[in-house]
């Protein structure tokens, strides 16, 4: 079973907006992105693979919420396809121009705020805790 690091309630608190109706799916995909970014990170987990240190639990929840926030702002539905389009609009936010390149299959398009949450917790690849 896939690990999901944040709840729809945490997402709503993070964004200050009600969680979207498909928040569970978005959080699951964002959690996969966080996992991909942390392939070599070491931290204590329980038998289900979930972190046990409250600081790590919070960092993963924050990174997951930041990843969903980023994907919603860029018009991505968690599939990664939004990076291929030249214009995206969500409410009052409008982005245009096509990205020069999209991440390859082995890269993760990690939100800057998600990266910073993981960095602050010392979870970036190569860090031994």
PDB file of C-alpha atoms in Angstrom, residues 12-110:
ATOM      1  CA  UNK A  12      -6.669  22.756   3.508  1.00  0.00           C
ATOM      2  CA  UNK A  13      -4.710  24.221   6.415  1.00  0.00           C
ATOM      3  CA  UNK A  14      -1.585  24.542   4.233  1.00  0.00           C
ATOM      4  CA  UNK A  15      -3.320  26.297   1.338  1.00  0.00           C
ATOM      5  CA  UNK A  16      -5.930  28.211   3.329  1.00  0.00           C
ATOM      6  CA  UNK A  17      -8.548  26.876   0.906  1.00  0.00           C
ATOM      7  CA  UNK A  18     -10.957  23.948   1.124  1.00  0.00           C
ATOM      8  CA  UNK A  19      -9.333  20.743  -0.072  1.00  0.00           C
ATOM      9  CA  UNK A  20     -10.333  19.837  -3.636  1.00  0.00           C
ATOM     10  CA  UNK A  21     -12.733  16.942  -4.102  1.00  0.00           C
ATOM     11  CA  UNK A  22      -9.905  14.751  -5.405  1.00  0.00           C
ATOM     12  CA  UNK A  23      -7.518  15.673  -2.570  1.00  0.00           C
ATOM     13  CA  UNK A  24      -6.918  12.033  -1.653  1.00  0.00           C
ATOM     14  CA  UNK A  25      -5.658  11.226  -5.147  1.00  0.00           C
ATOM     15  CA  UNK A  26      -3.573  14.406  -5.346  1.00  0.00           C
ATOM     16  CA  UNK A  27      -2.001  13.743  -1.944  1.00  0.00           C
ATOM     17  CA  UNK A  28      -1.202  10.145  -2.913  1.00  0.00           C
ATOM     18  CA  UNK A  29       0.560  11.272  -6.097  1.00  0.00           C
ATOM     19  CA  UNK A  30       2.369  14.078  -4.284  1.00  0.00           C
ATOM     20  CA  UNK A  31       3.502  11.569  -1.635  1.00  0.00           C
ATOM     21  CA  UNK A  32       4.965   9.454  -4.453  1.00  0.00           C
ATOM     22  CA  UNK A  33       6.872  12.527  -5.667  1.00  0.00           C
ATOM     23  CA  UNK A  34       8.208  13.103  -2.156  1.00  0.00           C
ATOM     24  CA  UNK A  35       9.245   9.448  -1.940  1.00  0.00           C
ATOM     25  CA  UNK A  36      11.039   9.738  -5.290  1.00  0.00           C
ATOM     26  CA  UNK A  37      12.932  12.791  -4.053  1.00  0.00           C
ATOM     27  CA  UNK A  38      14.035  10.871  -0.931  1.00  0.00           C
ATOM     28  CA  UNK A  39      15.207   7.581  -2.422  1.00  0.00           C
ATOM     29  CA  UNK A  40      18.462   7.589  -0.428  1.00  0.00           C
ATOM     30  CA  UNK A  41      17.303   9.376   2.719  1.00  0.00           C
ATOM     31  CA  UNK A  42      17.505   7.475   5.972  1.00  0.00           C
ATOM     32  CA  UNK A  43      15.039   7.914   8.831  1.00  0.00           C
ATOM     33  CA  UNK A  44      13.273   5.667  11.320  1.00  0.00           C
ATOM     34  CA  UNK A  45       9.965   4.139  10.252  1.00  0.00           C
ATOM     35  CA  UNK A  46       7.291   1.897  11.671  1.00  0.00           C
ATOM     36  CA  UNK A  47       6.316  -1.464  10.135  1.00  0.00           C
ATOM     37  CA  UNK A  48       4.156   0.316   7.531  1.00  0.00           C
ATOM     38  CA  UNK A  49       7.118   2.414   6.383  1.00  0.00           C
ATOM     39  CA  UNK A  50       5.778   5.615   7.912  1.00  0.00           C
ATOM     40  CA  UNK A  51       8.211   7.919   9.729  1.00  0.00           C
ATOM     41  CA  UNK A  52       8.172   7.837  13.523  1.00  0.00           C
ATOM     42  CA  UNK A  53      10.030  11.057  14.389  1.00  0.00           C
ATOM     43  CA  UNK A  54       7.474  13.895  14.740  1.00  0.00           C
ATOM     44  CA  UNK A  55       9.860  16.348  12.999  1.00  0.00           C
ATOM     45  CA  UNK A  56      10.107  14.008   9.990  1.00  0.00           C
ATOM     46  CA  UNK A  57       6.347  13.326  10.003  1.00  0.00           C
ATOM     47  CA  UNK A  58       5.709  17.089   9.838  1.00  0.00           C
ATOM     48  CA  UNK A  59       8.342  17.677   7.148  1.00  0.00           C
ATOM     49  CA  UNK A  60       6.862  14.977   4.903  1.00  0.00           C
ATOM     50  CA  UNK A  61       3.338  16.329   5.430  1.00  0.00           C
ATOM     51  CA  UNK A  62       4.524  19.865   4.635  1.00  0.00           C
ATOM     52  CA  UNK A  63       6.402  18.707   1.532  1.00  0.00           C
ATOM     53  CA  UNK A  64       3.395  16.722   0.328  1.00  0.00           C
ATOM     54  CA  UNK A  65       1.033  19.680   0.798  1.00  0.00           C
ATOM     55  CA  UNK A  66       3.529  21.997  -0.902  1.00  0.00           C
ATOM     56  CA  UNK A  67       3.739  19.574  -3.827  1.00  0.00           C
ATOM     57  CA  UNK A  68      -0.054  19.532  -4.261  1.00  0.00           C
ATOM     58  CA  UNK A  69      -0.189  23.340  -3.936  1.00  0.00           C
ATOM     59  CA  UNK A  70       2.501  23.615  -6.633  1.00  0.00           C
ATOM     60  CA  UNK A  71       0.729  21.184  -8.940  1.00  0.00           C
ATOM     61  CA  UNK A  72      -2.578  23.012  -8.542  1.00  0.00           C
ATOM     62  CA  UNK A  73      -0.892  26.361  -9.237  1.00  0.00           C
ATOM     63  CA  UNK A  74       0.740  25.002 -12.399  1.00  0.00           C
ATOM     64  CA  UNK A  75      -2.401  23.236 -13.570  1.00  0.00           C
ATOM     65  CA  UNK A  76      -0.938  19.766 -13.075  1.00  0.00           C
ATOM     66  CA  UNK A  77      -3.285  16.989 -12.029  1.00  0.00           C
ATOM     67  CA  UNK A  78      -0.459  14.883 -10.636  1.00  0.00           C
ATOM     68  CA  UNK A  79       0.294  13.228 -13.968  1.00  0.00           C
ATOM     69  CA  UNK A  80       3.105  15.600 -14.938  1.00  0.00           C
ATOM     70  CA  UNK A  81       1.411  16.471 -18.218  1.00  0.00           C
ATOM     71  CA  UNK A  82       0.820  20.137 -17.357  1.00  0.00           C
ATOM     72  CA  UNK A  83       4.481  20.947 -17.953  1.00  0.00           C
ATOM     73  CA  UNK A  84       3.920  20.332 -21.645  1.00  0.00           C
ATOM     74  CA  UNK A  85       1.361  23.094 -22.119  1.00  0.00           C
ATOM     75  CA  UNK A  86       2.008  26.768 -22.774  1.00  0.00           C
ATOM     76  CA  UNK A  87      -0.830  28.339 -20.779  1.00  0.00           C
ATOM     77  CA  UNK A  88      -2.496  27.475 -17.493  1.00  0.00           C
ATOM     78  CA  UNK A  89      -5.155  29.420 -15.583  1.00  0.00           C
ATOM     79  CA  UNK A  90      -6.669  28.695 -12.188  1.00  0.00           C
ATOM     80  CA  UNK A  91      -8.960  31.366 -10.819  1.00  0.00           C
ATOM     81  CA  UNK A  92      -7.025  34.645 -10.740  1.00  0.00           C
ATOM     82  CA  UNK A  93      -3.689  32.888 -11.402  1.00  0.00           C
ATOM     83  CA  UNK A  94      -2.563  32.690 -15.012  1.00  0.00           C
ATOM     84  CA  UNK A  95       0.694  31.214 -16.279  1.00  0.00           C
ATOM     85  CA  UNK A  96       1.831  31.227 -19.877  1.00  0.00           C
ATOM     86  CA  UNK A  97       4.686  30.115 -22.113  1.00  0.00           C
ATOM     87  CA  UNK A  98       5.809  26.596 -22.533  1.00  0.00           C
ATOM     88  CA  UNK A  99       8.531  25.169 -20.325  1.00  0.00           C
ATOM     89  CA  UNK A 100      11.825  24.637 -22.109  1.00  0.00           C
ATOM     90  CA  UNK A 101      11.879  21.032 -21.001  1.00  0.00           C
ATOM     91  CA  UNK A 102       9.876  18.672 -18.911  1.00  0.00           C
ATOM     92  CA  UNK A 103      11.389  16.317 -16.363  1.00  0.00           C
ATOM     93  CA  UNK A 104      12.433  12.972 -17.763  1.00  0.00           C
ATOM     94  CA  UNK A 105      10.862   9.798 -16.452  1.00  0.00           C
ATOM     95  CA  UNK A 106      13.566   9.424 -13.777  1.00  0.00           C
ATOM     96  CA  UNK A 107      13.294  12.994 -12.450  1.00  0.00           C
ATOM     97  CA  UNK A 108      10.699  14.481 -10.145  1.00  0.00           C
ATOM     98  CA  UNK A 109       9.388  18.021 -10.613  1.00  0.00           C
ATOM     99  CA  UNK A 110       9.548  18.875  -6.934  1.00  0.00           C
TER     100      UNK A 110
END
